[in-house]
Coordinates of N, CA, C and O in Angstrom, one line a residue:
X42 N 0.8 -1.2 0.0 CA 0.0 0.0 0.0 C 0.9 1.2 0.0 O 1.9 1.3 0.7
X43 N 0.6 2.2 -0.8 CA 1.4 3.4 -0.9 C 0.7 4.6 -0.2 O -0.5 4.9 -0.5
X44 N 1.4 5.3 0.7 CA 0.8 6.4 1.4 C 1.6 7.7 1.1 O 2.8 7.6 0.9
X45 N 0.9 8.7 1.0 CA 1.5 10.0 0.8 C 0.9 11.0 1.7 O -0.3 11.1 2.0
X46 N 1.8 11.9 2.2 CA 1.3 13.0 3.1 C 1.6 14.3 2.3 O 2.7 14.6 2.0
X47 N 0.5 14.9 2.0 CA 0.6 16.1 1.2 C 0.5 17.4 2.1 O -0.4 17.5 2.9
X48 N 1.3 18.3 1.8 CA 1.1 19.7 2.2 C 0.9 20.5 1.0 O 1.7 20.6 0.1
X49 N -0.3 20.9 0.7 CA -0.8 21.3 -0.6 C 0.1 22.4 -1.3 O 0.4 22.2 -2.4
X50 N 0.4 23.4 -0.6 CA 1.1 24.5 -1.3 C 2.5 24.1 -1.8 O 2.8 24.3 -3.0
X51 N 3.3 23.4 -1.0 CA 4.6 23.0 -1.5 C 4.5 22.0 -2.6 O 5.2 21.9 -3.5
X52 N 3.5 21.1 -2.5 CA 3.3 20.0 -3.5 C 3.0 20.7 -4.9 O 3.5 20.3 -5.9
X53 N 2.1 21.6 -4.9 CA 1.7 22.3 -6.1 C 2.9 23.1 -6.6 O 3.1 23.1 -7.8
X54 N 3.6 23.7 -5.7 CA 4.7 24.6 -6.1 C 5.8 23.7 -6.8 O 6.3 24.0 -7.8
X55 N 6.1 22.6 -6.2 CA 7.1 21.7 -6.7 C 6.7 21.0 -8.0 O 7.4 20.8 -8.9
X56 N 5.4 20.7 -8.1 CA 4.9 20.1 -9.3 C 5.0 21.0 -10.5 O 5.3 20.5 -11.6
X57 N 4.8 22.3 -10.3 CA 4.9 23.2 -11.4 C 6.4 23.3 -11.8 O 6.6 23.7 -13.0
X58 N 7.3 23.0 -11.0 CA 8.7 23.1 -11.3 C 9.4 21.9 -11.8 O 10.6 21.8 -12.1
X59 N 8.6 20.8 -11.9 CA 9.2 19.5 -12.3 C 8.7 19.0 -13.6 O 7.5 18.9 -13.8
X60 N 9.6 18.6 -14.5 CA 9.1 18.0 -15.7 C 9.5 16.5 -15.7 O 9.3 15.8 -16.6
X61 N 10.1 16.1 -14.6 CA 10.6 14.7 -14.5 C 9.4 13.8 -14.0 O 8.5 14.2 -13.4
X62 N 9.5 12.5 -14.3 CA 8.6 11.6 -13.8 C 9.0 11.4 -12.3 O 10.1 11.5 -11.9
X63 N 8.0 11.1 -11.5 CA 8.3 10.9 -10.1 C 7.8 9.5 -9.7 O 7.0 8.9 -10.3
X64 N 8.4 9.0 -8.6 CA 8.0 7.7 -8.0 C 7.2 8.0 -6.8 O 7.3 9.0 -6.1
X65 N 6.4 7.1 -6.4 CA 5.6 7.1 -5.2 C 6.5 7.0 -4.0 O 7.6 6.5 -4.2
X66 N 6.1 7.4 -2.9 CA 6.9 7.2 -1.7 C 6.2 6.3 -0.7 O 5.0 6.3 -0.7
X67 N 7.0 5.6 0.1 CA 6.5 4.8 1.1 C 7.2 5.1 2.4 O 8.2 5.9 2.4
X68 N 6.8 4.5 3.5 CA 7.5 4.8 4.7 C 9.0 4.5 4.7 O 9.8 5.2 5.3
X69 N 9.4 3.5 4.0 CA 10.8 3.1 3.9 C 11.6 3.8 2.8 O 12.8 3.7 2.7
X70 N 10.9 4.5 1.9 CA 11.5 5.3 0.8 C 12.1 4.4 -0.3 O 12.8 4.9 -1.1
X71 N 11.8 3.1 -0.3 CA 12.4 2.2 -1.3 C 11.5 1.9 -2.4 O 11.0 0.8 -2.6
X72 N 11.1 3.0 -3.2 CA 10.2 2.8 -4.3 C 10.9 3.4 -5.5 O 11.3 4.6 -5.5
X73 N 10.9 2.6 -6.6 CA 11.4 3.2 -7.9 C 10.5 3.1 -9.0 O 10.7 3.6 -10.1
X74 N 9.3 2.4 -8.8 CA 8.3 2.3 -9.9 C 7.7 3.7 -10.0 O 7.2 4.3 -9.1
X75 N 7.8 4.3 -11.2 CA 7.2 5.6 -11.4 C 5.7 5.7 -11.2 O 5.0 4.7 -11.5
X76 N 5.2 6.8 -10.8 CA 3.8 7.0 -10.6 C 3.0 6.6 -11.8 O 1.9 6.0 -11.7
X77 N 3.4 7.1 -13.0 CA 2.7 6.9 -14.2 C 2.5 5.4 -14.5 O 1.6 5.0 -15.2
X78 N 3.3 4.5 -13.9 CA 3.2 3.1 -14.2 C 2.2 2.4 -13.3 O 1.7 1.3 -13.6
X79 N 1.8 3.0 -12.2 CA 0.9 2.4 -11.2 C -0.3 3.1 -11.0 O -1.2 2.7 -10.2
X80 N -0.5 4.3 -11.6 CA -1.6 5.1 -11.3 C -2.6 5.3 -12.5 O -2.1 5.4 -13.6
X81 N -3.8 5.3 -12.2 CA -4.8 5.6 -13.3 C -4.8 7.1 -13.6 O -5.5 7.5 -14.5
X82 N -4.1 7.9 -12.9 CA -4.1 9.3 -13.1 C -3.7 9.7 -14.5 O -4.3 10.6 -15.1
X83 N -2.7 9.0 -15.0 CA -2.3 9.4 -16.4 C -3.3 9.1 -17.4 O -3.5 9.9 -18.3
X84 N -4.1 8.1 -17.3 CA -5.2 7.8 -18.2 C -6.3 8.8 -18.1 O -6.9 9.2 -19.0
X85 N -6.6 9.1 -16.8 CA -7.7 10.1 -16.6 C -7.2 11.5 -17.1 O -8.1 12.2 -17.7
X86 N -6.0 11.8 -17.1 CA -5.5 13.1 -17.5 C -4.9 13.0 -19.0 O -4.1 13.8 -19.4
X87 N -5.3 12.0 -19.7 CA -4.8 11.9 -21.1 C -3.3 11.8 -21.2 O -2.7 12.5 -22.0
X88 N -2.8 10.9 -20.3 CA -1.3 10.7 -20.4 C -0.5 11.8 -19.8 O 0.7 11.9 -20.0
X89 N -1.1 12.6 -18.9 CA -0.4 13.7 -18.3 C -0.2 14.9 -19.1 O 0.7 15.7 -18.8
X90 N -0.9 15.0 -20.3 CA -0.6 16.1 -21.1 C -1.8 17.1 -21.2 O -1.9 18.0 -22.0
X91 N -2.7 16.9 -20.3 CA -3.8 17.9 -20.1 C -5.2 17.7 -20.6 O -6.0 18.5 -20.5
X92 N -5.4 16.5 -21.1 CA -6.7 16.2 -21.7 C -7.9 16.3 -20.8 O -9.0 16.7 -21.2
X93 N -7.7 16.0 -19.5 CA -8.8 16.1 -18.6 C -9.2 17.5 -18.2 O -10.2 17.8 -17.6
X94 N -8.3 18.5 -18.5 CA -8.5 19.9 -18.1 C -9.2 20.7 -19.1 O -9.4 21.9 -18.9
X95 N -9.5 20.1 -20.3 CA -10.0 20.9 -21.4 C -11.4 21.5 -21.0 O -12.2 20.8 -20.3
X96 N -11.7 22.7 -21.4 CA -13.0 23.2 -21.2 C -14.1 22.5 -22.0 O -13.7 21.8 -22.9
X97 N -15.3 22.7 -21.6 CA -16.4 21.9 -22.3 C -16.4 22.1 -23.8 O -16.7 21.1 -24.5
X98 N -16.2 23.3 -24.3 CA -16.2 23.5 -25.7 C -15.1 22.8 -26.5 O -15.1 22.7 -27.7
X99 N -14.1 22.3 -25.7 CA -13.0 21.6 -26.4 C -12.8 20.2 -25.8 O -11.8 19.5 -26.0
X100 N -13.9 19.7 -25.2 CA -13.8 18.3 -24.6 C -13.5 17.3 -25.6 O -13.7 17.4 -26.8
X101 N -12.8 16.2 -25.1 CA -12.4 15.1 -25.9 C -13.7 14.4 -26.5 O -14.7 14.3 -25.8
X102 N -13.6 14.0 -27.7 CA -14.7 13.3 -28.3 C -14.6 11.8 -27.9 O -13.6 11.3 -27.3
X103 N -15.7 11.1 -28.1 CA -15.7 9.7 -27.8 C -14.6 8.9 -28.5 O -14.0 8.0 -28.0
X104 N -14.4 9.3 -29.8 CA -13.4 8.7 -30.6 C -12.0 8.9 -30.0 O -11.1 8.0 -30.0
X105 N -11.8 10.2 -29.6 CA -10.5 10.5 -29.0 C -10.2 9.7 -27.8 O -9.1 9.2 -27.6
X106 N -11.2 9.6 -26.9 CA -11.1 8.9 -25.7 C -10.8 7.4 -25.9 O -10.0 6.8 -25.3
X107 N -11.4 6.8 -27.0 CA -11.2 5.4 -27.3 C -9.7 5.2 -27.8 O -9.1 4.2 -27.4
X108 N -9.2 6.1 -28.6 CA -7.9 6.0 -29.1 C -6.9 6.2 -27.9 O -5.9 5.4 -27.8
X109 N -7.1 7.1 -27.1 CA -6.3 7.3 -25.9 C -6.3 6.1 -25.0 O -5.2 5.7 -24.5
X110 N -7.4 5.6 -24.7 CA -7.5 4.4 -23.9 C -6.7 3.2 -24.6 O -6.0 2.5 -23.9
X111 N -6.8 3.1 -25.9 CA -6.1 2.0 -26.6 C -4.6 2.2 -26.5 O -3.8 1.3 -26.3
X112 N -4.1 3.5 -26.5 CA -2.7 3.8 -26.4 C -2.2 3.5 -25.0 O -1.2 2.9 -24.8
X113 N -3.1 3.8 -24.0 CA -2.7 3.4 -22.6 C -2.6 1.9 -22.4 O -1.7 1.4 -21.8
X114 N -3.6 1.2 -23.0 CA -3.5 -0.3 -22.8 C -2.3 -0.9 -23.5 O -1.6 -1.7 -23.0
X115 N -1.9 -0.3 -24.7 CA -0.7 -0.8 -25.3 C 0.5 -0.4 -24.5 O 1.5 -1.3 -24.4
X116 N 0.6 0.7 -23.9 CA 1.7 1.1 -23.0 C 1.8 0.2 -21.9 O 2.9 -0.3 -21.6
X117 N 0.7 -0.1 -21.2 CA 0.7 -1.1 -20.1 C 1.2 -2.4 -20.5 O 2.0 -3.0 -19.8
X118 N 0.7 -2.9 -21.6 CA 1.1 -4.3 -22.1 C 2.6 -4.3 -22.4 O 3.3 -5.2 -22.0
X119 N 3.0 -3.3 -23.1 CA 4.4 -3.2 -23.6 C 5.4 -3.1 -22.4 O 6.5 -3.5 -22.5
X120 N 4.9 -2.5 -21.3 CA 5.8 -2.2 -20.2 C 5.6 -3.1 -19.0 O 6.2 -2.9 -17.9
X121 N 4.7 -4.1 -19.1 CA 4.4 -4.9 -18.0 C 5.6 -5.7 -17.4 O 5.8 -5.7 -16.2
X122 N 6.5 -6.2 -18.3 CA 7.6 -6.9 -17.8 C 8.6 -5.9 -17.0 O 9.1 -6.3 -16.0
X123 N 8.7 -4.7 -17.5 CA 9.6 -3.7 -16.9 C 9.0 -3.3 -15.5 O 9.7 -3.2 -14.5
X124 N 7.7 -3.1 -15.5 CA 7.1 -2.8 -14.2 C 7.3 -3.9 -13.2 O 7.6 -3.7 -12.0
X125 N 7.1 -5.1 -13.6 CA 7.3 -6.3 -12.7 C 8.7 -6.3 -12.3 O 9.0 -6.6 -11.1
X126 N 9.7 -6.1 -13.1 CA 11.1 -6.1 -12.8 C 11.4 -5.0 -11.7 O 12.1 -5.3 -10.8
X127 N 10.8 -3.8 -11.9 CA 11.0 -2.8 -10.9 C 10.4 -3.1 -9.5 O 11.0 -2.9 -8.5
X128 N 9.2 -3.8 -9.5 CA 8.7 -4.2 -8.3 C 9.6 -5.3 -7.6 O 9.7 -5.3 -6.4
X129 N 10.2 -6.1 -8.4 CA 11.1 -7.2 -7.9 C 12.3 -6.5 -7.3 O 12.8 -6.9 -6.2
X130 N 12.8 -5.5 -7.9 CA 14.0 -4.7 -7.4 C 13.6 -4.1 -6.1 O 14.4 -4.1 -5.1
X131 N 12.4 -3.5 -6.0 CA 12.0 -2.9 -4.8 C 11.9 -3.9 -3.7 O 12.4 -3.7 -2.5
X132 N 11.4 -5.1 -4.0 CA 11.3 -6.2 -3.0 C 12.7 -6.6 -2.5 O 12.9 -6.9 -1.3
X133 N 13.6 -6.7 -3.5 CA 15.0 -7.1 -3.1 C 15.6 -6.0 -2.2 O 16.3 -6.4 -1.2
X134 N 15.4 -4.8 -2.4 CA 15.9 -3.7 -1.6 C 15.3 -3.7 -0.2 O 16.0 -3.5 0.8
X135 N 14.0 -4.0 -0.1 CA 13.3 -4.1 1.2 C 13.9 -5.3 2.0 O 14.1 -5.2 3.2
X136 N 14.1 -6.4 1.3 CA 14.6 -7.6 1.9 C 16.0 -7.3 2.5 O 16.4 -7.7 3.6
X137 N 16.8 -6.6 1.7 CA 18.2 -6.2 2.1 C 18.1 -5.3 3.3 O 18.9 -5.5 4.2
X138 N 17.2 -4.4 3.3 CA 17.1 -3.5 4.4 C 16.7 -4.2 5.7 O 17.3 -4.0 6.8
X139 N 15.7 -5.1 5.5 CA 15.3 -5.9 6.7 C 16.4 -6.8 7.2 O 16.4 -7.2 8.4
X140 N 17.3 -7.3 6.3 CA 18.4 -8.1 6.7 C 19.5 -7.3 7.3 O 20.6 -7.9 7.6
X141 N 19.4 -6.0 7.4 CA 20.4 -5.2 8.0 C 21.5 -4.7 7.1 O 22.6 -4.3 7.5
X142 N 21.3 -4.9 5.8 CA 22.4 -4.4 4.8 C 22.5 -2.9 4.9 O 21.6 -2.2 5.2
X143 N 23.7 -2.4 4.6 CA 24.0 -1.0 4.6 C 23.4 -0.3 3.4 O 23.0 -0.9 2.4
X144 N 23.3 1.0 3.5 CA 22.7 1.8 2.4 C 23.4 1.7 1.1 O 22.8 1.8 0.0
X145 N 24.7 1.5 1.1 CA 25.4 1.4 -0.2 C 25.0 0.1 -0.9 O 24.8 0.1 -2.1
X146 N 24.8 -1.0 -0.1 CA 24.3 -2.2 -0.7 C 22.9 -2.1 -1.2 O 22.6 -2.6 -2.3
X147 N 22.1 -1.4 -0.5 CA 20.7 -1.1 -0.9 C 20.6 -0.3 -2.2 O 19.9 -0.5 -3.1
X148 N 21.5 0.8 -2.2 CA 21.6 1.6 -3.4 C 22.0 0.8 -4.6 O 21.5 1.1 -5.7
X149 N 22.9 -0.1 -4.4 CA 23.4 -0.9 -5.5 C 22.2 -1.8 -6.1 O 22.1 -1.9 -7.3
X150 N 21.4 -2.3 -5.2 CA 20.2 -3.0 -5.7 C 19.3 -2.1 -6.4 O 18.8 -2.5 -7.5
X151 N 19.0 -0.9 -5.9 CA 18.1 0.0 -6.6 C 18.6 0.5 -7.9 O 17.9 0.7 -8.8
X152 N 19.9 0.6 -8.0 CA 20.6 1.0 -9.2 C 20.3 0.1 -10.4 O 20.4 0.5 -11.6
X153 N 20.0 -1.2 -10.1 CA 19.7 -2.1 -11.2 C 18.5 -1.6 -12.0 O 18.3 -2.0 -13.1
X154 N 17.6 -0.8 -11.4 CA 16.4 -0.3 -12.1 C 16.7 0.9 -13.0 O 15.8 1.2 -13.8
X155 N 17.9 1.5 -13.0 CA 18.2 2.7 -13.8 C 17.9 2.5 -15.3 O 17.2 3.3 -15.9
X156 N 18.4 1.4 -15.9 CA 18.2 1.2 -17.3 C 16.7 1.0 -17.6 O 16.2 1.4 -18.7
X157 N 16.0 0.3 -16.7 CA 14.6 0.0 -16.9 C 13.8 1.3 -16.8 O 13.0 1.6 -17.7
X158 N 14.2 2.2 -15.8 CA 13.5 3.5 -15.7 C 13.7 4.3 -16.9 O 12.8 5.0 -17.4
X159 N 14.9 4.3 -17.4 CA 15.3 5.1 -18.6 C 14.4 4.7 -19.8 O 13.9 5.5 -20.5
X160 N 14.3 3.4 -20.0 CA 13.5 2.8 -21.0 C 12.0 3.2 -20.9 O 11.3 3.6 -21.8
X161 N 11.5 3.1 -19.6 CA 10.1 3.4 -19.4 C 9.8 4.9 -19.5 O 8.8 5.2 -20.1
X162 N 10.8 5.7 -19.1 CA 10.6 7.1 -19.2 C 10.5 7.5 -20.7 O 9.6 8.3 -21.1
X163 N 11.3 6.9 -21.5 CA 11.3 7.2 -23.0 C 10.0 6.7 -23.6 O 9.4 7.4 -24.4
X164 N 9.5 5.6 -23.1 CA 8.2 5.0 -23.6 C 7.1 5.9 -23.2 O 6.1 6.2 -23.9
X165 N 7.2 6.5 -22.0 CA 6.1 7.4 -21.5 C 6.1 8.7 -22.3 O 5.0 9.2 -22.6
X166 N 7.3 9.2 -22.6 CA 7.4 10.4 -23.4 C 6.7 10.2 -24.7 O 6.0 11.0 -25.3
X167 N 7.0 9.0 -25.3 CA 6.4 8.6 -26.6 C 4.9 8.5 -26.5 O 4.1 8.9 -27.4
X168 N 4.4 7.9 -25.4 CA 3.0 7.8 -25.2 C 2.3 9.2 -25.1 O 1.3 9.5 -25.7
X169 N 3.0 10.1 -24.4 CA 2.4 11.5 -24.2 C 2.4 12.2 -25.6 O 1.4 12.9 -25.9
X170 N 3.4 12.0 -26.4 CA 3.5 12.6 -27.7 C 2.4 12.0 -28.6 O 1.7 12.7 -29.4
X171 N 2.2 10.7 -28.5 CA 1.1 10.0 -29.3 C -0.3 10.6 -28.9 O -1.1 10.8 -29.8
X172 N -0.5 10.7 -27.6 CA -1.7 11.2 -27.2 C -1.9 12.7 -27.6 O -3.0 13.1 -28.1
X173 N -0.9 13.5 -27.5 CA -1.0 14.9 -27.8 C -1.3 15.0 -29.3 O -2.1 15.9 -29.7
X174 N -0.8 14.1 -30.1 CA -1.1 14.1 -31.6 C -2.6 13.8 -31.9 O -3.1 14.2 -32.9
X175 N -3.3 13.2 -30.9 CA -4.7 12.9 -31.1 C -5.6 14.1 -31.0 O -6.6 14.2 -31.5
X176 N -5.1 15.1 -30.2 CA -5.9 16.3 -29.9 C -6.0 17.2 -31.2 O -5.1 17.2 -32.0
X177 N -7.0 17.9 -31.3 CA -7.2 18.8 -32.4 C -6.2 20.0 -32.2 O -5.7 20.2 -31.1
X178 N -6.0 20.8 -33.2 CA -5.1 22.0 -33.0 C -5.6 22.9 -31.9 O -4.8 23.4 -31.2
X179 N -7.0 23.1 -31.8 CA -7.5 24.0 -30.8 C -7.3 23.4 -29.4 O -6.9 24.1 -28.5
X180 N -7.4 22.1 -29.3 CA -7.2 21.4 -28.0 C -5.7 21.5 -27.6 O -5.3 21.8 -26.5
X181 N -4.8 21.3 -28.6 CA -3.4 21.4 -28.4 C -3.0 22.8 -27.9 O -2.2 23.0 -27.0
X182 N -3.6 23.8 -28.6 CA -3.3 25.2 -28.3 C -3.7 25.5 -26.9 O -3.0 26.2 -26.1
X183 N -4.9 25.1 -26.5 CA -5.4 25.3 -25.1 C -4.5 24.7 -24.1 O -4.1 25.3 -23.1
X184 N -4.1 23.4 -24.3 CA -3.2 22.7 -23.3 C -1.9 23.4 -23.2 O -1.4 23.6 -22.1
X185 N -1.3 23.8 -24.4 CA 0.0 24.4 -24.4 C -0.1 25.8 -23.6 O 0.8 26.1 -22.8
X186 N -1.2 26.5 -23.8 CA -1.3 27.8 -23.2 C -1.5 27.7 -21.6 O -1.3 28.6 -20.9
X187 N -2.0 26.5 -21.2 CA -2.3 26.4 -19.8 C -1.4 25.4 -19.0 O -1.7 25.0 -17.9
X188 N -0.2 25.2 -19.6 CA 0.8 24.3 -18.9 C 1.4 25.1 -17.8 O 1.6 26.4 -17.9
X189 N 1.8 24.5 -16.7 CA 2.5 25.2 -15.7 C 3.8 25.7 -16.2 O 4.5 25.1 -17.1
X190 N 4.2 26.9 -15.7 CA 5.4 27.5 -16.2 C 6.6 26.8 -15.6 O 6.6 26.6 -14.4
X191 N 7.6 26.4 -16.4 CA 8.8 25.7 -15.8 C 9.6 26.7 -15.0 O 9.6 27.9 -15.3
X192 N 10.3 26.2 -14.1 CA 11.3 27.0 -13.3 C 12.5 27.3 -14.1 O 12.9 26.6 -15.0
X193 N 13.1 28.5 -13.9 CA 14.3 28.9 -14.6 C 15.5 28.2 -14.0 O 15.4 27.4 -13.0
X194 N 16.7 28.5 -14.5 CA 17.9 27.9 -14.0 C 18.2 28.3 -12.6 O 18.9 27.5 -11.9
X195 N 17.6 29.4 -12.1 CA 17.8 29.7 -10.7 C 16.9 29.0 -9.7 O 16.8 29.3 -8.6
X196 N 16.1 28.1 -10.2 CA 15.1 27.4 -9.4 C 13.8 28.0 -9.4 O 13.4 28.8 -10.3
X197 N 12.9 27.7 -8.5 CA 11.6 28.1 -8.5 C 11.5 29.6 -8.2 O 12.5 30.2 -7.7
X198 N 10.4 30.3 -8.6 CA 10.3 31.7 -8.3 C 10.5 32.0 -6.8 O 10.1 31.2 -6.0
X199 N 11.0 33.1 -6.5 CA 11.3 33.5 -5.2 C 10.0 34.0 -4.5 O 9.3 34.8 -5.0
X200 N 9.7 33.4 -3.3 CA 8.6 33.8 -2.6 C 8.9 35.0 -1.6 O 10.1 35.1 -1.1
X201 N 8.0 35.9 -1.4 CA 8.2 36.9 -0.4 C 8.1 36.3 1.0 O 7.6 35.2 1.2
X202 N 8.6 37.1 2.0 CA 8.6 36.6 3.3 C 7.1 36.4 3.8 O 6.8 35.5 4.5
X203 N 6.3 37.3 3.3 CA 4.8 37.2 3.7 C 4.3 35.9 3.1 O 3.5 35.2 3.8
X204 N 4.6 35.5 1.9 CA 4.1 34.3 1.3 C 4.7 33.1 2.0 O 3.9 32.1 2.3
X205 N 5.9 33.1 2.4 CA 6.5 32.0 3.1 C 5.8 31.9 4.5 O 5.5 30.7 4.9
X206 N 5.5 33.0 5.2 CA 4.9 32.9 6.4 C 3.5 32.3 6.3 O 3.0 31.5 7.1
X207 N 2.8 32.8 5.2 CA 1.4 32.3 4.9 C 1.4 30.8 4.7 O 0.6 30.0 5.2
X208 N 2.4 30.3 3.9 CA 2.5 28.9 3.6 C 2.8 28.1 4.8 O 2.2 27.0 5.1
X209 N 3.7 28.6 5.6 CA 4.1 27.9 6.9 C 2.9 27.8 7.8 O 2.6 26.8 8.4
X210 N 2.1 28.9 7.9 CA 0.9 28.9 8.7 C -0.1 27.8 8.2 O -0.8 27.1 9.0
X211 N -0.3 27.8 6.9 CA -1.2 26.8 6.3 C -0.7 25.3 6.6 O -1.5 24.5 6.9
X212 N 0.6 25.1 6.5 CA 1.2 23.8 6.7 C 1.0 23.4 8.2 O 0.6 22.3 8.5
X213 N 1.3 24.4 9.1 CA 1.1 24.1 10.5 C -0.3 23.8 10.9 O -0.6 22.9 11.7
X214 N -1.3 24.6 10.3 CA -2.7 24.4 10.6 C -3.1 23.0 10.1 O -3.9 22.3 10.7
X215 N -2.6 22.6 8.9 CA -2.9 21.3 8.3 C -2.4 20.2 9.2 O -3.1 19.2 9.6
X216 N -1.1 20.3 9.7 CA -0.5 19.3 10.5 C -1.3 19.2 11.8 O -1.5 18.1 12.3
X217 N -1.6 20.3 12.4 CA -2.4 20.3 13.7 C -3.7 19.6 13.5 O -4.1 18.8 14.3
X218 N -4.5 20.1 12.5 CA -5.8 19.6 12.3 C -5.8 18.1 11.9 O -6.8 17.4 12.2
X219 N -4.7 17.6 11.4 CA -4.7 16.2 10.9 C -3.7 15.3 11.6 O -3.4 14.2 11.1
X220 N -3.2 15.8 12.8 CA -2.2 15.0 13.5 C -2.6 13.6 13.8 O -1.8 12.7 13.6
X221 N -3.8 13.4 14.3 CA -4.2 12.1 14.6 C -4.3 11.1 13.4 O -3.8 10.0 13.5
X222 N -4.8 11.6 12.3 CA -4.9 10.8 11.1 C -3.5 10.5 10.5 O -3.2 9.4 10.1
X223 N -2.6 11.5 10.6 CA -1.3 11.3 10.1 C -0.5 10.3 10.9 O 0.2 9.5 10.4
X224 N -0.7 10.3 12.2 CA -0.1 9.3 13.1 C -0.6 7.9 12.8 O 0.2 7.0 12.7
X225 N -1.9 7.8 12.5 CA -2.5 6.5 12.2 C -1.9 6.0 10.8 O -1.6 4.9 10.7
X226 N -1.8 6.9 9.9 CA -1.2 6.5 8.5 C 0.2 6.1 8.7 O 0.6 5.0 8.1
X227 N 1.0 6.8 9.5 CA 2.4 6.4 9.7 C 2.4 5.0 10.4 O 3.2 4.1 10.0
X228 N 1.6 4.8 11.4 CA 1.5 3.5 12.0 C 1.1 2.3 11.1 O 1.8 1.3 11.1
X229 N 0.1 2.6 10.3 CA -0.3 1.5 9.3 C 0.8 1.3 8.3 O 1.1 0.1 8.0
X230 N 1.5 2.3 7.8 CA 2.6 2.1 6.9 C 3.7 1.3 7.5 O 4.3 0.4 6.9
X231 N 4.0 1.7 8.8 CA 5.1 0.9 9.5 C 4.7 -0.5 9.7 O 5.5 -1.4 9.4
X232 N 3.5 -0.8 10.1 CA 3.0 -2.1 10.3 C 3.0 -2.9 8.9 O 3.3 -4.1 8.9
X233 N 2.7 -2.3 7.8 CA 2.6 -2.9 6.5 C 4.0 -3.4 6.1 O 4.1 -4.3 5.3
X234 N 5.0 -2.7 6.5 CA 6.4 -3.0 6.0 C 7.2 -3.8 7.0 O 8.4 -4.0 6.8
X235 N 6.5 -4.4 8.0 CA 7.2 -5.2 8.9 C 7.1 -6.7 8.5 O 6.3 -7.1 7.9

């Protein structure tokens, strides 16, 4: 089971600054399977290229949805062995951790996934391009105009002290309001990995 603890403002802020694929996180941090390989979010969002965000006047047609679904099924089928291999590497890393192996040994195990991840990332980029090609020029233009702005070479945009204080207050309020639930989630995650 995969658990995530979100603090909304930083998560959105970082998401806008990242073009890389991400992996889910677990209590032990030993996860290398990318989110797009295990989540239905990419199919809901048209492969992560914005299809679910289109306004009503540019909504995907039934035909477009069918083609996108077929592309996703083909992606899942073509990458099933790689996804299984990544899950096996994760299991090996967890077993090594439970056996008391040091972090260098665990990193060596996880590094076996690097060529698989590179191959899958390339396949996912190709999937996104194929899906984007399904969209009409008007849909493509809308998606392009509404993409998050990438961060510059200096990193994310600089926040003012007032914005930082506001974000910190929101995070603190969230943590306080949800402390009991978060403790329970941590406990369940810890129990699941024993």
